[in-house]
Amino acid sequence: MTQDAPSNRVRRAWIGPLLSTLLTLPTAFFALVGAALSLMSCDSCTQAQAARFSPSFDTAFTVFLYGLVIPAVLLLAAWPLPRRRRHAARRTLLATLAPLSVLALYPLFTGLVGWP
């Protein structure tokens, strides 16, 4: 087994995934809470409005929950990459896309809901 040259290693390669984790997890939590609380927007709806809102909300919330797997996979992929210079761009890309994917999920959720 060959050893990598010291110049090939990236000393602080863990900073990108750490910052991404610190941004992604709270963002995902607050987006999930916001999506769940948006169910209350139809508390004073008529039956016709509620009949239109409920199925669209159920579908949108399911898509949102399954969509949260994307940032989780991106984070899980960014952490174990070898700390080598050739993986630096891939690690940075994965770490950047994780919080951005959460931010893209919430507008998708609101777009799928048939608001009253």
PDB file of C-alpha atoms in Angstrom:
ATOM      1  CA  MET A   1       0.000   0.000   0.000  1.00  0.00           C
ATOM      2  CA  THR A   2       1.422   3.363  -0.993  1.00  0.00           C
ATOM      3  CA  GLN A   3       1.374   6.448   1.134  1.00  0.00           C
ATOM      4  CA  ASP A   4       0.110   9.751  -0.266  1.00  0.00           C
ATOM      5  CA  ALA A   5       2.553  12.582  -0.453  1.00  0.00           C
ATOM      6  CA  PRO A   6       2.037  15.143   2.315  1.00  0.00           C
ATOM      7  CA  SER A   7       1.377  17.839  -0.283  1.00  0.00           C
ATOM      8  CA  ASN A   8      -1.597  15.833  -1.579  1.00  0.00           C
ATOM      9  CA  ARG A   9      -3.469  16.029   1.722  1.00  0.00           C
ATOM     10  CA  VAL A  10      -5.830  18.880   2.595  1.00  0.00           C
ATOM     11  CA  ARG A  11      -5.379  19.796   6.248  1.00  0.00           C
ATOM     12  CA  ARG A  12      -8.695  21.512   6.898  1.00  0.00           C
ATOM     13  CA  ALA A  13     -10.946  19.506   4.601  1.00  0.00           C
ATOM     14  CA  TRP A  14     -13.446  18.967   7.429  1.00  0.00           C
ATOM     15  CA  ILE A  15     -14.410  22.655   7.627  1.00  0.00           C
ATOM     16  CA  GLY A  16     -16.702  22.610   4.564  1.00  0.00           C
ATOM     17  CA  PRO A  17     -18.786  19.625   5.695  1.00  0.00           C
ATOM     18  CA  LEU A  18     -18.931  21.006   9.229  1.00  0.00           C
ATOM     19  CA  LEU A  19     -20.208  24.418   8.111  1.00  0.00           C
ATOM     20  CA  SER A  20     -22.658  22.714   5.788  1.00  0.00           C
ATOM     21  CA  THR A  21     -23.949  20.541   8.622  1.00  0.00           C
ATOM     22  CA  LEU A  22     -24.288  23.551  10.918  1.00  0.00           C
ATOM     23  CA  LEU A  23     -26.340  25.331   8.231  1.00  0.00           C
ATOM     24  CA  THR A  24     -28.323  22.415   6.839  1.00  0.00           C
ATOM     25  CA  LEU A  25     -29.667  20.807  10.003  1.00  0.00           C
ATOM     26  CA  PRO A  26     -31.233  23.932  11.565  1.00  0.00           C
ATOM     27  CA  THR A  27     -32.512  25.074   8.172  1.00  0.00           C
ATOM     28  CA  ALA A  28     -34.133  21.689   7.578  1.00  0.00           C
ATOM     29  CA  PHE A  29     -35.647  21.725  11.068  1.00  0.00           C
ATOM     30  CA  PHE A  30     -37.185  25.173  10.695  1.00  0.00           C
ATOM     31  CA  ALA A  31     -38.395  24.415   7.173  1.00  0.00           C
ATOM     32  CA  LEU A  32     -40.048  21.246   8.478  1.00  0.00           C
ATOM     33  CA  VAL A  33     -41.705  23.150  11.316  1.00  0.00           C
ATOM     34  CA  GLY A  34     -42.883  25.842   8.900  1.00  0.00           C
ATOM     35  CA  ALA A  35     -44.292  23.256   6.517  1.00  0.00           C
ATOM     36  CA  ALA A  36     -46.064  21.404   9.322  1.00  0.00           C
ATOM     37  CA  LEU A  37     -47.513  24.590  10.803  1.00  0.00           C
ATOM     38  CA  SER A  38     -48.813  25.715   7.434  1.00  0.00           C
ATOM     39  CA  LEU A  39     -51.559  23.127   7.837  1.00  0.00           C
ATOM     40  CA  MET A  40     -53.211  25.600  10.199  1.00  0.00           C
ATOM     41  CA  SER A  41     -53.691  28.080   7.375  1.00  0.00           C
ATOM     42  CA  CYS A  42     -56.916  26.293   6.511  1.00  0.00           C
ATOM     43  CA  ASP A  43     -58.426  26.275  10.011  1.00  0.00           C
ATOM     44  CA  SER A  44     -61.156  28.719   9.013  1.00  0.00           C
ATOM     45  CA  CYS A  45     -61.720  27.309   5.518  1.00  0.00           C
ATOM     46  CA  THR A  46     -65.084  26.397   4.124  1.00  0.00           C
ATOM     47  CA  GLN A  47     -65.671  22.761   3.267  1.00  0.00           C
ATOM     48  CA  ALA A  48     -65.038  23.388  -0.413  1.00  0.00           C
ATOM     49  CA  GLN A  49     -61.728  25.113   0.337  1.00  0.00           C
ATOM     50  CA  ALA A  50     -60.735  22.375   2.770  1.00  0.00           C
ATOM     51  CA  ALA A  51     -61.595  19.694   0.211  1.00  0.00           C
ATOM     52  CA  ARG A  52     -59.185  21.353  -2.222  1.00  0.00           C
ATOM     53  CA  PHE A  53     -56.496  22.189   0.335  1.00  0.00           C
ATOM     54  CA  SER A  54     -56.175  18.910   2.265  1.00  0.00           C
ATOM     55  CA  PRO A  55     -55.215  16.552  -0.578  1.00  0.00           C
ATOM     56  CA  SER A  56     -52.757  19.051  -2.034  1.00  0.00           C
ATOM     57  CA  PHE A  57     -51.213  19.632   1.397  1.00  0.00           C
ATOM     58  CA  ASP A  58     -50.865  15.904   2.024  1.00  0.00           C
ATOM     59  CA  THR A  59     -49.117  15.413  -1.311  1.00  0.00           C
ATOM     60  CA  ALA A  60     -46.863  18.452  -0.853  1.00  0.00           C
ATOM     61  CA  PHE A  61     -45.894  17.485   2.695  1.00  0.00           C
ATOM     62  CA  THR A  62     -45.058  13.944   1.596  1.00  0.00           C
ATOM     63  CA  VAL A  63     -42.889  15.301  -1.217  1.00  0.00           C
ATOM     64  CA  PHE A  64     -41.235  17.670   1.266  1.00  0.00           C
ATOM     65  CA  LEU A  65     -40.482  14.887   3.757  1.00  0.00           C
ATOM     66  CA  TYR A  66     -39.022  12.607   1.104  1.00  0.00           C
ATOM     67  CA  GLY A  67     -37.167  15.576  -0.342  1.00  0.00           C
ATOM     68  CA  LEU A  68     -35.324  16.058   2.951  1.00  0.00           C
ATOM     69  CA  VAL A  69     -33.458  12.864   2.119  1.00  0.00           C
ATOM     70  CA  ILE A  70     -31.543  14.801  -0.561  1.00  0.00           C
ATOM     71  CA  PRO A  71     -29.701  17.161   1.835  1.00  0.00           C
ATOM     72  CA  ALA A  72     -29.069  14.260   4.203  1.00  0.00           C
ATOM     73  CA  VAL A  73     -27.463  12.214   1.425  1.00  0.00           C
ATOM     74  CA  LEU A  74     -25.415  15.219   0.303  1.00  0.00           C
ATOM     75  CA  LEU A  75     -24.110  15.720   3.838  1.00  0.00           C
ATOM     76  CA  LEU A  76     -23.396  12.035   4.291  1.00  0.00           C
ATOM     77  CA  ALA A  77     -21.496  12.027   1.007  1.00  0.00           C
ATOM     78  CA  ALA A  78     -19.429  15.118   1.859  1.00  0.00           C
ATOM     79  CA  TRP A  79     -18.075  13.848   5.181  1.00  0.00           C
ATOM     80  CA  PRO A  80     -16.362  10.553   4.277  1.00  0.00           C
ATOM     81  CA  LEU A  81     -14.597  11.743   1.130  1.00  0.00           C
ATOM     82  CA  PRO A  82     -10.853  11.222   1.472  1.00  0.00           C
ATOM     83  CA  ARG A  83      -8.962  14.309   2.615  1.00  0.00           C
ATOM     84  CA  ARG A  84      -7.056  14.583  -0.637  1.00  0.00           C
ATOM     85  CA  ARG A  85      -6.625  17.544  -2.935  1.00  0.00           C
ATOM     86  CA  ARG A  86      -8.348  15.757  -5.830  1.00  0.00           C
ATOM     87  CA  HIS A  87     -11.575  15.436  -3.788  1.00  0.00           C
ATOM     88  CA  ALA A  88     -11.637  19.063  -2.605  1.00  0.00           C
ATOM     89  CA  ALA A  89     -13.920  20.331  -5.376  1.00  0.00           C
ATOM     90  CA  ARG A  90     -16.340  17.425  -4.953  1.00  0.00           C
ATOM     91  CA  ARG A  91     -16.440  17.922  -1.170  1.00  0.00           C
ATOM     92  CA  THR A  92     -17.066  21.656  -1.591  1.00  0.00           C
ATOM     93  CA  LEU A  93     -19.824  21.045  -4.113  1.00  0.00           C
ATOM     94  CA  LEU A  94     -21.605  18.498  -1.906  1.00  0.00           C
ATOM     95  CA  ALA A  95     -21.255  20.711   1.160  1.00  0.00           C
ATOM     96  CA  THR A  96     -22.665  23.697  -0.732  1.00  0.00           C
ATOM     97  CA  LEU A  97     -25.585  21.834  -2.285  1.00  0.00           C
ATOM     98  CA  ALA A  98     -26.858  20.425   1.023  1.00  0.00           C
ATOM     99  CA  PRO A  99     -28.248  23.674   2.527  1.00  0.00           C
ATOM    100  CA  LEU A 100     -29.256  24.949  -0.909  1.00  0.00           C
ATOM    101  CA  SER A 101     -31.369  21.856  -1.487  1.00  0.00           C
ATOM    102  CA  VAL A 102     -33.283  22.565   1.724  1.00  0.00           C
ATOM    103  CA  LEU A 103     -33.869  26.116   0.574  1.00  0.00           C
ATOM    104  CA  ALA A 104     -35.174  24.785  -2.748  1.00  0.00           C
ATOM    105  CA  LEU A 105     -37.537  22.293  -1.094  1.00  0.00           C
ATOM    106  CA  TYR A 106     -39.637  24.858   0.740  1.00  0.00           C
ATOM    107  CA  PRO A 107     -40.715  26.812  -2.373  1.00  0.00           C
ATOM    108  CA  LEU A 108     -41.465  23.478  -4.014  1.00  0.00           C
ATOM    109  CA  PHE A 109     -43.698  22.628  -1.063  1.00  0.00           C
ATOM    110  CA  THR A 110     -45.536  25.942  -1.158  1.00  0.00           C
ATOM    111  CA  GLY A 111     -45.973  25.644  -4.896  1.00  0.00           C
ATOM    112  CA  LEU A 112     -47.601  22.221  -4.606  1.00  0.00           C
ATOM    113  CA  VAL A 113     -50.151  23.283  -1.999  1.00  0.00           C
ATOM    114  CA  GLY A 114     -53.485  24.623  -3.220  1.00  0.00           C
ATOM    115  CA  TRP A 115     -53.704  27.494  -0.750  1.00  0.00           C
ATOM    116  CA  PRO A 116     -57.141  28.756   0.301  1.00  0.00           C
TER     117      PRO A 116
END
